[in-house]
């Protein structure tokens, strides 16, 4: 087992089983051994590939999107561009705050953005980001926040935990105590996921947008309607692996429940747009025109790359991201729908 696996099993042996939420927090964010703490997980040589890593077009289109949103806000100065979980970091054009927990990724972001000519600062949490009207971007961020799981057992919901088996290996179990406050129905054995950290973050962010102005865009792997099911997933070297084997060595995510996030945003008084398929969002904000412009100027082998990147980002076939990933915006209610989205049906 990984060093972190050993540490977690020692912790469980002395203190008892831990929740999935705690396990995910440790696997991703343990200060020395957590997955995001000491590595660059992206790209072909890493564990997974994200949209901005597939093609420059993704970042360019979000940059254009942000510029249009800024215009719709009346061009406030200074504009805060806040990115949650920026990964390797890509170029943007204003006063930028990057919210990043990982020191090693912050280092990479530093190097990438050193020559951008844009003032950039780093913060570990959204609450520490400077005040004022803001445009907030978060690609594959919410899926990294720690989820809780409950299993239907004997007509009740009991929390799913990680414990140690007789051989000292980590295994899933369920808590003895049930949760009388979860009233959702369920069939025996079904799994219910809740993400309190994501709820709190979206609620806090929506409150900020209501008070100080601005728009946030979330793009992530997830479902538009709250459903039942275990979506905890570990990925290492581009393959799904057992989440309990070698914690700290694999990326760990759960699907984003966009309907639940929308409820939090609305509860804080923000308007909600979408979620819509990533493919529809990218098409609406010009991925086809951008692909054409780039292919016309590129040598033939590069032209093919732009076409295939466009298909991978916006296509809806197997292996493409266009339908699996969703985009959702939350905004101050005084602003018009952001580019790419229809009006909020719940907005009076
Ligand atoms: N947006 C990038 C990276 C996605 S991976 C891209 O699309 O390529 C998730 C990112 O979120 C990483 O940068 C990770 O270090 C960061 N992260 C994870 N949990 C976080 C937290 N609680 N607060 C801030 N950043 C976090």
mmCIF file of C-alpha atoms and ligand atoms in Angstrom:
data_model
loop_
_atom_site.group_PDB
_atom_site.id
_atom_site.type_symbol
_atom_site.label_atom_id
_atom_site.label_comp_id
_atom_site.label_asym_id
_atom_site.label_seq_id
_atom_site.Cartn_x
_atom_site.Cartn_y
_atom_site.Cartn_z
ATOM 1 C CA UNK A 1 0.000 0.000 0.000
ATOM 2 C CA UNK A 2 1.068 3.630 -0.497
ATOM 3 C CA UNK A 3 2.621 5.554 2.405
ATOM 4 C CA UNK A 4 -0.660 7.421 2.784
ATOM 5 C CA UNK A 5 -2.563 4.105 2.765
ATOM 6 C CA UNK A 6 -0.433 2.926 5.690
ATOM 7 C CA UNK A 7 -1.048 6.167 7.525
ATOM 8 C CA UNK A 8 -4.804 5.951 6.964
ATOM 9 C CA UNK A 9 -4.994 2.347 8.156
ATOM 10 C CA UNK A 10 -3.017 3.229 11.284
ATOM 11 C CA UNK A 11 -5.423 6.108 11.875
ATOM 12 C CA UNK A 12 -8.442 3.812 11.466
ATOM 13 C CA UNK A 13 -6.889 1.152 13.719
ATOM 14 C CA UNK A 14 -6.587 3.669 16.535
ATOM 15 C CA UNK A 15 -9.648 5.893 15.979
ATOM 16 C CA UNK A 16 -12.129 3.702 14.092
ATOM 17 C CA UNK A 17 -13.586 3.870 10.567
ATOM 18 C CA UNK A 18 -13.542 7.195 8.708
ATOM 19 C CA UNK A 19 -16.164 8.670 6.362
ATOM 20 C CA UNK A 20 -15.744 8.733 2.578
ATOM 21 C CA UNK A 21 -15.535 12.516 2.920
ATOM 22 C CA UNK A 22 -12.560 12.255 5.275
ATOM 23 C CA UNK A 23 -10.952 9.594 3.088
ATOM 24 C CA UNK A 24 -11.264 11.781 -0.010
ATOM 25 C CA UNK A 25 -9.951 14.808 1.885
ATOM 26 C CA UNK A 26 -6.880 12.848 2.950
ATOM 27 C CA UNK A 27 -6.295 11.120 -0.392
ATOM 28 C CA UNK A 28 -6.346 14.441 -2.271
ATOM 29 C CA UNK A 29 -5.266 16.998 0.300
ATOM 30 C CA UNK A 30 -3.081 15.367 2.969
ATOM 31 C CA UNK A 31 -0.399 18.044 3.448
ATOM 32 C CA UNK A 32 2.533 15.796 2.454
ATOM 33 C CA UNK A 33 1.076 12.679 0.872
ATOM 34 C CA UNK A 34 -2.176 13.915 -0.738
ATOM 35 C CA UNK A 35 -2.599 13.388 -4.471
ATOM 36 C CA UNK A 36 -2.597 17.073 -5.426
ATOM 37 C CA UNK A 37 0.176 18.046 -3.056
ATOM 38 C CA UNK A 38 3.334 16.817 -4.708
ATOM 39 C CA UNK A 39 2.831 16.297 -8.401
ATOM 40 C CA UNK A 40 1.664 17.508 -11.792
ATOM 41 C CA UNK A 41 -1.169 15.083 -12.556
ATOM 42 C CA UNK A 42 -2.064 16.361 -16.029
ATOM 43 C CA UNK A 43 -1.310 15.345 -19.582
ATOM 44 C CA UNK A 44 -0.226 12.203 -21.403
ATOM 45 C CA UNK A 45 2.559 11.453 -18.905
ATOM 46 C CA UNK A 46 0.271 12.118 -15.949
ATOM 47 C CA UNK A 47 -3.001 10.606 -14.817
ATOM 48 C CA UNK A 48 -5.709 12.471 -16.671
ATOM 49 C CA UNK A 49 -6.327 15.098 -19.320
ATOM 50 C CA UNK A 50 -8.633 18.067 -18.832
ATOM 51 C CA UNK A 51 -10.295 20.289 -21.448
ATOM 52 C CA UNK A 52 -7.699 23.114 -21.300
ATOM 53 C CA UNK A 53 -4.985 20.474 -21.714
ATOM 54 C CA UNK A 54 -6.651 19.050 -24.829
ATOM 55 C CA UNK A 55 -6.531 22.296 -26.743
ATOM 56 C CA UNK A 56 -5.727 25.977 -26.415
ATOM 57 C CA UNK A 57 -9.234 26.582 -27.814
ATOM 58 C CA UNK A 58 -10.931 25.821 -24.507
ATOM 59 C CA UNK A 59 -9.050 28.550 -22.647
ATOM 60 C CA UNK A 60 -9.406 30.974 -25.543
ATOM 61 C CA UNK A 61 -13.167 30.507 -25.699
ATOM 62 C CA UNK A 62 -13.539 30.921 -21.923
ATOM 63 C CA UNK A 63 -11.396 34.062 -22.176
ATOM 64 C CA UNK A 64 -13.727 35.485 -24.829
ATOM 65 C CA UNK A 65 -16.712 34.420 -22.744
ATOM 66 C CA UNK A 66 -15.274 36.277 -19.749
ATOM 67 C CA UNK A 67 -14.639 39.405 -21.844
ATOM 68 C CA UNK A 68 -18.287 39.422 -22.954
ATOM 69 C CA UNK A 69 -19.506 38.871 -19.405
ATOM 70 C CA UNK A 70 -17.315 41.760 -18.298
ATOM 71 C CA UNK A 71 -18.929 44.009 -20.939
ATOM 72 C CA UNK A 72 -22.402 42.943 -19.742
ATOM 73 C CA UNK A 73 -21.387 43.931 -16.193
ATOM 74 C CA UNK A 74 -20.630 47.478 -17.384
ATOM 75 C CA UNK A 75 -16.841 46.935 -17.517
ATOM 76 C CA UNK A 76 -16.087 47.371 -13.790
ATOM 77 C CA UNK A 77 -12.465 48.179 -12.890
ATOM 78 C CA UNK A 78 -10.657 46.466 -11.445
ATOM 79 C CA UNK A 79 -12.286 43.213 -12.505
ATOM 80 C CA UNK A 80 -11.384 40.217 -10.405
ATOM 81 C CA UNK A 81 -10.872 37.106 -12.448
ATOM 82 C CA UNK A 82 -10.863 34.282 -9.946
ATOM 83 C CA UNK A 83 -10.071 30.760 -10.980
ATOM 84 C CA UNK A 84 -10.836 27.888 -8.624
ATOM 85 C CA UNK A 85 -8.450 24.955 -8.980
ATOM 86 C CA UNK A 86 -6.430 26.305 -11.935
ATOM 87 C CA UNK A 87 -4.401 23.148 -12.642
ATOM 88 C CA UNK A 88 -1.309 24.030 -14.671
ATOM 89 C CA UNK A 89 -2.583 27.578 -15.176
ATOM 90 C CA UNK A 90 -3.426 29.291 -18.403
ATOM 91 C CA UNK A 91 -3.189 32.863 -19.586
ATOM 92 C CA UNK A 92 -5.930 35.313 -18.873
ATOM 93 C CA UNK A 93 -6.124 39.048 -19.197
ATOM 94 C CA UNK A 94 -6.942 40.995 -16.059
ATOM 95 C CA UNK A 95 -6.235 41.057 -12.311
ATOM 96 C CA UNK A 96 -6.180 37.419 -11.529
ATOM 97 C CA UNK A 97 -6.617 35.512 -8.301
ATOM 98 C CA UNK A 98 -5.900 31.805 -8.385
ATOM 99 C CA UNK A 99 -7.477 29.734 -5.618
ATOM 100 C CA UNK A 100 -5.260 26.682 -5.292
ATOM 101 C CA UNK A 101 -4.591 24.376 -2.333
ATOM 102 C CA UNK A 102 -1.685 22.536 -3.875
ATOM 103 C CA UNK A 103 1.757 24.147 -3.363
ATOM 104 C CA UNK A 104 3.301 22.149 -6.210
ATOM 105 C CA UNK A 105 0.584 23.153 -8.673
ATOM 106 C CA UNK A 106 0.834 26.770 -7.476
ATOM 107 C CA UNK A 107 4.519 26.522 -8.390
ATOM 108 C CA UNK A 108 3.704 25.286 -11.908
ATOM 109 C CA UNK A 109 1.060 28.010 -12.298
ATOM 110 C CA UNK A 110 3.710 30.515 -11.282
ATOM 111 C CA UNK A 111 6.090 29.343 -13.980
ATOM 112 C CA UNK A 112 3.397 29.210 -16.675
ATOM 113 C CA UNK A 113 2.103 32.673 -15.914
ATOM 114 C CA UNK A 114 5.366 34.432 -15.067
ATOM 115 C CA UNK A 115 5.600 36.073 -18.475
ATOM 116 C CA UNK A 116 1.901 36.755 -18.952
ATOM 117 C CA UNK A 117 2.240 40.403 -17.948
ATOM 118 C CA UNK A 118 -0.879 40.078 -15.804
ATOM 119 C CA UNK A 119 -0.906 40.727 -12.056
ATOM 120 C CA UNK A 120 -1.628 37.399 -10.403
ATOM 121 C CA UNK A 121 -1.985 36.394 -6.796
ATOM 122 C CA UNK A 122 -2.568 33.065 -5.128
ATOM 123 C CA UNK A 123 -5.004 32.223 -2.326
ATOM 124 C CA UNK A 124 -5.730 28.887 -0.686
ATOM 125 C CA UNK A 125 -9.482 29.492 -0.331
ATOM 126 C CA UNK A 126 -12.209 31.489 -2.037
ATOM 127 C CA UNK A 127 -12.929 33.375 1.195
ATOM 128 C CA UNK A 128 -9.452 34.947 0.991
ATOM 129 C CA UNK A 129 -9.920 36.236 -2.578
ATOM 130 C CA UNK A 130 -10.082 40.053 -2.817
ATOM 131 C CA UNK A 131 -13.501 41.702 -2.874
ATOM 132 C CA UNK A 132 -15.281 43.319 -5.792
ATOM 133 C CA UNK A 133 -17.128 42.401 -8.984
ATOM 134 C CA UNK A 134 -15.735 39.119 -10.215
ATOM 135 C CA UNK A 135 -15.783 36.549 -12.954
ATOM 136 C CA UNK A 136 -15.097 33.132 -11.499
ATOM 137 C CA UNK A 137 -14.003 30.115 -13.536
ATOM 138 C CA UNK A 138 -13.930 26.557 -12.223
ATOM 139 C CA UNK A 139 -13.160 23.684 -14.579
ATOM 140 C CA UNK A 140 -13.063 20.224 -12.991
ATOM 141 C CA UNK A 141 -12.941 21.784 -9.545
ATOM 142 C CA UNK A 142 -16.173 20.759 -7.796
ATOM 143 C CA UNK A 143 -15.551 17.079 -8.573
ATOM 144 C CA UNK A 144 -12.407 17.201 -6.400
ATOM 145 C CA UNK A 145 -14.303 18.334 -3.290
ATOM 146 C CA UNK A 146 -14.949 15.553 -0.761
ATOM 147 C CA UNK A 147 -18.341 13.828 -0.991
ATOM 148 C CA UNK A 148 -20.225 11.884 1.656
ATOM 149 C CA UNK A 149 -22.031 8.676 0.827
ATOM 150 C CA UNK A 150 -24.962 6.940 2.510
ATOM 151 C CA UNK A 151 -26.047 3.362 1.874
ATOM 152 C CA UNK A 152 -29.674 2.194 2.159
ATOM 153 C CA UNK A 153 -29.659 -0.618 4.646
ATOM 154 C CA UNK A 154 -32.559 -2.072 6.600
ATOM 155 C CA UNK A 155 -34.856 0.735 5.441
ATOM 156 C CA UNK A 156 -32.518 3.472 6.683
ATOM 157 C CA UNK A 157 -29.591 5.485 5.376
ATOM 158 C CA UNK A 158 -26.246 4.738 7.018
ATOM 159 C CA UNK A 159 -23.021 6.516 6.211
ATOM 160 C CA UNK A 160 -20.515 4.673 4.049
ATOM 161 C CA UNK A 161 -17.125 4.471 5.718
ATOM 162 C CA UNK A 162 -13.610 3.180 5.106
ATOM 163 C CA UNK A 163 -12.346 0.607 7.590
ATOM 164 C CA UNK A 164 -9.563 -1.955 7.814
ATOM 165 C CA UNK A 165 -10.091 -5.667 7.119
ATOM 166 C CA UNK A 166 -8.436 -8.536 9.008
ATOM 167 C CA UNK A 167 -5.449 -8.479 6.662
ATOM 168 C CA UNK A 168 -4.908 -4.759 7.294
ATOM 169 C CA UNK A 169 -6.256 -3.632 3.906
ATOM 170 C CA UNK A 170 -8.689 -0.748 3.477
ATOM 171 C CA UNK A 171 -12.277 -1.743 2.706
ATOM 172 C CA UNK A 172 -15.693 -0.110 2.504
ATOM 173 C CA UNK A 173 -18.174 -0.556 5.318
ATOM 174 C CA UNK A 174 -21.293 1.126 6.621
ATOM 175 C CA UNK A 175 -21.757 2.915 9.916
ATOM 176 C CA UNK A 176 -23.816 1.206 12.603
ATOM 177 C CA UNK A 177 -25.770 4.380 13.364
ATOM 178 C CA UNK A 178 -28.397 5.467 10.842
ATOM 179 C CA UNK A 179 -29.169 9.020 9.703
ATOM 180 C CA UNK A 180 -32.743 9.852 10.678
ATOM 181 C CA UNK A 181 -32.551 13.289 9.005
ATOM 182 C CA UNK A 182 -32.142 11.986 5.469
ATOM 183 C CA UNK A 183 -35.690 11.441 4.304
ATOM 184 C CA UNK A 184 -35.022 10.458 0.675
ATOM 185 C CA UNK A 185 -36.521 7.114 -0.328
ATOM 186 C CA UNK A 186 -34.213 4.351 -1.585
ATOM 187 C CA UNK A 187 -33.953 0.669 -2.377
ATOM 188 C CA UNK A 188 -31.861 -1.646 -0.232
ATOM 189 C CA UNK A 189 -28.160 -1.266 -1.136
ATOM 190 C CA UNK A 190 -28.524 2.006 -3.048
ATOM 191 C CA UNK A 191 -25.973 4.772 -2.497
ATOM 192 C CA UNK A 192 -26.818 8.434 -1.957
ATOM 193 C CA UNK A 193 -24.131 11.112 -2.322
ATOM 194 C CA UNK A 194 -24.046 14.520 -0.708
ATOM 195 C CA UNK A 195 -21.265 17.071 -0.998
ATOM 196 C CA UNK A 196 -21.463 19.511 1.926
ATOM 197 C CA UNK A 197 -18.164 21.213 0.998
ATOM 198 C CA UNK A 198 -19.364 21.910 -2.549
ATOM 199 C CA UNK A 199 -22.731 23.132 -1.224
ATOM 200 C CA UNK A 200 -21.021 25.531 1.165
ATOM 201 C CA UNK A 201 -18.642 26.802 -1.510
ATOM 202 C CA UNK A 202 -21.403 27.437 -4.066
ATOM 203 C CA UNK A 203 -23.591 29.094 -1.425
ATOM 204 C CA UNK A 204 -20.732 31.339 -0.300
ATOM 205 C CA UNK A 205 -19.764 32.206 -3.876
ATOM 206 C CA UNK A 206 -23.371 32.913 -4.922
ATOM 207 C CA UNK A 207 -23.722 35.233 -1.906
ATOM 208 C CA UNK A 208 -20.609 37.093 -2.991
ATOM 209 C CA UNK A 209 -21.932 37.508 -6.559
ATOM 210 C CA UNK A 210 -25.248 38.801 -5.184
ATOM 211 C CA UNK A 211 -23.535 41.358 -2.904
ATOM 212 C CA UNK A 212 -20.540 42.388 -5.015
ATOM 213 C CA UNK A 213 -21.606 41.545 -8.561
ATOM 214 C CA UNK A 214 -20.359 38.990 -11.013
ATOM 215 C CA UNK A 215 -20.772 35.642 -12.689
ATOM 216 C CA UNK A 216 -19.304 32.186 -12.056
ATOM 217 C CA UNK A 217 -18.927 29.353 -14.541
ATOM 218 C CA UNK A 218 -18.632 25.732 -13.439
ATOM 219 C CA UNK A 219 -17.686 23.053 -15.955
ATOM 220 C CA UNK A 220 -17.540 19.499 -14.704
ATOM 221 C CA UNK A 221 -18.318 15.861 -15.094
ATOM 222 C CA UNK A 222 -21.714 15.319 -13.540
ATOM 223 C CA UNK A 223 -25.459 14.934 -13.787
ATOM 224 C CA UNK A 224 -28.151 17.550 -14.341
ATOM 225 C CA UNK A 225 -30.734 15.845 -12.122
ATOM 226 C CA UNK A 226 -30.128 14.617 -8.564
ATOM 227 C CA UNK A 227 -29.929 10.837 -8.688
ATOM 228 C CA UNK A 228 -28.930 7.794 -6.725
ATOM 229 C CA UNK A 229 -25.615 6.029 -7.247
ATOM 230 C CA UNK A 230 -22.015 5.628 -6.222
ATOM 231 C CA UNK A 231 -19.872 7.864 -8.457
ATOM 232 C CA UNK A 232 -16.651 7.781 -6.434
ATOM 233 C CA UNK A 233 -13.919 7.160 -8.982
ATOM 234 C CA UNK A 234 -10.148 6.861 -8.874
ATOM 235 C CA UNK A 235 -8.026 7.402 -11.993
ATOM 236 C CA UNK A 236 -4.337 6.712 -12.362
ATOM 237 C CA UNK A 237 -2.313 6.792 -15.571
ATOM 238 C CA UNK A 238 -5.561 7.265 -17.569
ATOM 239 C CA UNK A 239 -7.193 4.158 -16.079
ATOM 240 C CA UNK A 240 -9.847 3.577 -13.455
ATOM 241 C CA UNK A 241 -8.392 1.969 -10.362
ATOM 242 C CA UNK A 242 -9.723 0.818 -6.990
ATOM 243 C CA UNK A 243 -10.129 3.994 -4.870
ATOM 244 C CA UNK A 244 -8.906 2.181 -1.741
ATOM 245 C CA UNK A 245 -5.680 0.833 -3.205
ATOM 246 C CA UNK A 246 -2.743 3.246 -2.901
ATOM 247 C CA UNK A 247 -4.610 6.381 -1.767
ATOM 248 C CA UNK A 248 -2.645 9.517 -2.626
ATOM 249 C CA UNK A 249 -1.382 7.972 -5.877
ATOM 250 C CA UNK A 250 -4.609 8.285 -7.895
ATOM 251 C CA UNK A 251 -6.963 11.165 -8.603
ATOM 252 C CA UNK A 252 -10.217 10.750 -6.718
ATOM 253 C CA UNK A 253 -13.459 12.415 -7.803
ATOM 254 C CA UNK A 254 -17.202 12.131 -7.562
ATOM 255 C CA UNK A 255 -19.732 13.415 -10.079
ATOM 256 C CA UNK A 256 -21.098 16.879 -9.562
ATOM 257 C CA UNK A 257 -24.804 17.004 -8.723
ATOM 258 C CA UNK A 258 -25.616 20.184 -10.647
ATOM 259 C CA UNK A 259 -29.243 20.276 -9.474
ATOM 260 C CA UNK A 260 -28.009 20.306 -5.873
ATOM 261 C CA UNK A 261 -25.483 23.059 -6.670
ATOM 262 C CA UNK A 262 -28.254 25.086 -8.360
ATOM 263 C CA UNK A 263 -30.384 24.809 -5.194
ATOM 264 C CA UNK A 264 -27.524 26.216 -3.110
ATOM 265 C CA UNK A 265 -26.938 29.088 -5.533
ATOM 266 C CA UNK A 266 -30.649 29.981 -5.630
ATOM 267 C CA UNK A 267 -30.888 29.769 -1.838
ATOM 268 C CA UNK A 268 -28.218 32.489 -1.703
ATOM 269 C CA UNK A 269 -30.252 34.662 -4.107
ATOM 270 C CA UNK A 270 -28.323 34.120 -7.352
ATOM 271 C CA UNK A 271 -29.709 33.335 -10.809
ATOM 272 C CA UNK A 272 -28.738 29.952 -12.267
ATOM 273 C CA UNK A 273 -28.151 29.171 -15.953
ATOM 274 C CA UNK A 274 -27.975 25.600 -17.185
ATOM 275 C CA UNK A 275 -26.536 23.082 -16.667
ATOM 276 C CA UNK A 276 -26.174 22.455 -20.376
ATOM 277 C CA UNK A 277 -23.923 19.990 -22.185
ATOM 278 C CA UNK A 278 -20.323 21.187 -22.568
ATOM 279 C CA UNK A 279 -20.670 20.535 -26.313
ATOM 280 C CA UNK A 280 -23.699 22.833 -26.618
ATOM 281 C CA UNK A 281 -21.996 25.488 -24.516
ATOM 282 C CA UNK A 282 -18.802 25.439 -26.597
ATOM 283 C CA UNK A 283 -20.760 25.502 -29.868
ATOM 284 C CA UNK A 284 -22.840 28.449 -28.611
ATOM 285 C CA UNK A 285 -19.707 30.423 -27.743
ATOM 286 C CA UNK A 286 -18.008 29.770 -31.054
ATOM 287 C CA UNK A 287 -15.911 26.588 -31.000
ATOM 288 C CA UNK A 288 -16.690 25.932 -34.666
ATOM 289 C CA UNK A 289 -15.704 29.404 -35.814
ATOM 290 C CA UNK A 290 -12.528 29.246 -33.707
ATOM 291 C CA UNK A 291 -11.639 25.838 -35.158
ATOM 292 C CA UNK A 292 -12.140 27.164 -38.703
ATOM 293 C CA UNK A 293 -10.016 30.248 -38.044
ATOM 294 C CA UNK A 294 -7.186 28.153 -36.619
ATOM 295 C CA UNK A 295 -7.313 25.446 -39.299
ATOM 296 C CA UNK A 296 -7.256 27.980 -42.142
ATOM 297 C CA UNK A 297 -3.961 29.391 -40.896
ATOM 298 C CA UNK A 298 -2.349 26.096 -39.857
ATOM 299 C CA UNK A 299 -0.277 23.551 -41.796
ATOM 300 C CA UNK A 300 -2.331 20.423 -42.676
ATOM 301 C CA UNK A 301 -1.116 18.237 -39.802
ATOM 302 C CA UNK A 302 -1.951 20.967 -37.273
ATOM 303 C CA UNK A 303 -5.317 21.552 -38.955
ATOM 304 C CA UNK A 304 -6.271 17.938 -38.285
ATOM 305 C CA UNK A 305 -5.298 18.396 -34.623
ATOM 306 C CA UNK A 306 -7.653 21.359 -34.203
ATOM 307 C CA UNK A 307 -10.510 19.419 -35.793
ATOM 308 C CA UNK A 308 -9.974 16.433 -33.555
ATOM 309 C CA UNK A 309 -9.587 18.604 -30.440
ATOM 310 C CA UNK A 310 -12.874 20.296 -31.306
ATOM 311 C CA UNK A 311 -14.560 16.913 -31.645
ATOM 312 C CA UNK A 312 -13.121 15.664 -28.382
ATOM 313 C CA UNK A 313 -14.257 18.773 -26.490
ATOM 314 C CA UNK A 314 -17.665 19.297 -28.076
ATOM 315 C CA UNK A 315 -18.602 15.968 -29.679
ATOM 316 C CA UNK A 316 -21.162 13.703 -28.050
ATOM 317 C CA UNK A 317 -19.927 10.290 -29.180
ATOM 318 C CA UNK A 318 -18.297 7.714 -26.907
ATOM 319 C CA UNK A 319 -14.942 8.956 -25.679
ATOM 320 C CA UNK A 320 -15.846 12.585 -26.363
ATOM 321 C CA UNK A 321 -16.578 15.129 -23.632
ATOM 322 C CA UNK A 322 -19.428 17.117 -25.145
ATOM 323 C CA UNK A 323 -22.310 15.307 -23.432
ATOM 324 C CA UNK A 324 -20.535 13.932 -20.339
ATOM 325 C CA UNK A 325 -19.425 17.323 -19.125
ATOM 326 C CA UNK A 326 -21.854 20.077 -18.248
ATOM 327 C CA UNK A 327 -21.569 23.834 -17.923
ATOM 328 C CA UNK A 328 -23.556 25.844 -15.382
ATOM 329 C CA UNK A 329 -23.354 29.539 -14.591
ATOM 330 C CA UNK A 330 -24.503 31.369 -11.480
ATOM 331 C CA UNK A 331 -24.837 35.123 -11.473
ATOM 332 C CA UNK A 332 -26.070 38.265 -9.865
ATOM 333 C CA UNK A 333 -29.750 38.541 -10.858
ATOM 334 C CA UNK A 334 -29.346 42.047 -12.303
ATOM 335 C CA UNK A 335 -27.139 40.737 -15.102
ATOM 336 C CA UNK A 336 -28.383 39.283 -18.407
ATOM 337 C CA UNK A 337 -27.892 35.554 -19.122
ATOM 338 C CA UNK A 338 -24.179 34.936 -19.756
ATOM 339 C CA UNK A 339 -23.144 34.091 -23.345
ATOM 340 C CA UNK A 340 -24.076 30.526 -24.300
ATOM 341 C CA UNK A 341 -26.996 30.221 -21.860
ATOM 342 C CA UNK A 342 -30.795 30.680 -22.080
ATOM 343 C CA UNK A 343 -32.568 32.885 -19.505
ATOM 344 C CA UNK A 344 -33.027 31.410 -16.001
ATOM 345 C CA UNK A 345 -36.605 30.027 -15.891
ATOM 346 C CA UNK A 346 -36.771 30.570 -12.113
ATOM 347 C CA UNK A 347 -35.865 34.267 -12.395
ATOM 348 C CA UNK A 348 -38.922 36.559 -12.084
HETATM 349 N N1 LIG B 1 -8.883 23.562 -13.812
HETATM 350 C C1 LIG B 1 -7.730 22.744 -14.145
HETATM 351 C C2 LIG B 1 -7.408 21.700 -13.061
HETATM 352 C C3 LIG B 1 -8.467 20.722 -12.658
HETATM 353 S S1 LIG B 1 -7.886 19.567 -11.426
HETATM 354 C C4 LIG B 1 -7.934 22.080 -15.486
HETATM 355 O O1 LIG B 1 -9.056 22.060 -15.959
HETATM 356 O O2 LIG B 1 -6.950 21.584 -16.044
HETATM 357 C C5 LIG B 1 -8.416 20.218 -9.897
HETATM 358 C C6 LIG B 1 -7.667 21.428 -9.395
HETATM 359 O O3 LIG B 1 -8.276 21.853 -8.179
HETATM 360 C C7 LIG B 1 -6.193 21.241 -9.071
HETATM 361 O O4 LIG B 1 -5.528 22.428 -9.434
HETATM 362 C C8 LIG B 1 -6.225 21.041 -7.548
HETATM 363 O O5 LIG B 1 -5.001 21.257 -6.921
HETATM 364 C C9 LIG B 1 -7.293 22.041 -7.157
HETATM 365 N N2 LIG B 1 -7.974 21.831 -5.885
HETATM 366 C C10 LIG B 1 -8.475 20.666 -5.401
HETATM 367 N N3 LIG B 1 -9.120 20.881 -4.221
HETATM 368 C C11 LIG B 1 -9.044 22.213 -3.971
HETATM 369 C C12 LIG B 1 -9.514 23.064 -2.913
HETATM 370 N N4 LIG B 1 -10.201 22.577 -1.895
HETATM 371 N N5 LIG B 1 -9.259 24.390 -3.006
HETATM 372 C C13 LIG B 1 -8.560 24.895 -4.059
HETATM 373 N N6 LIG B 1 -8.083 24.138 -5.072
HETATM 374 C C14 LIG B 1 -8.313 22.821 -5.038
#
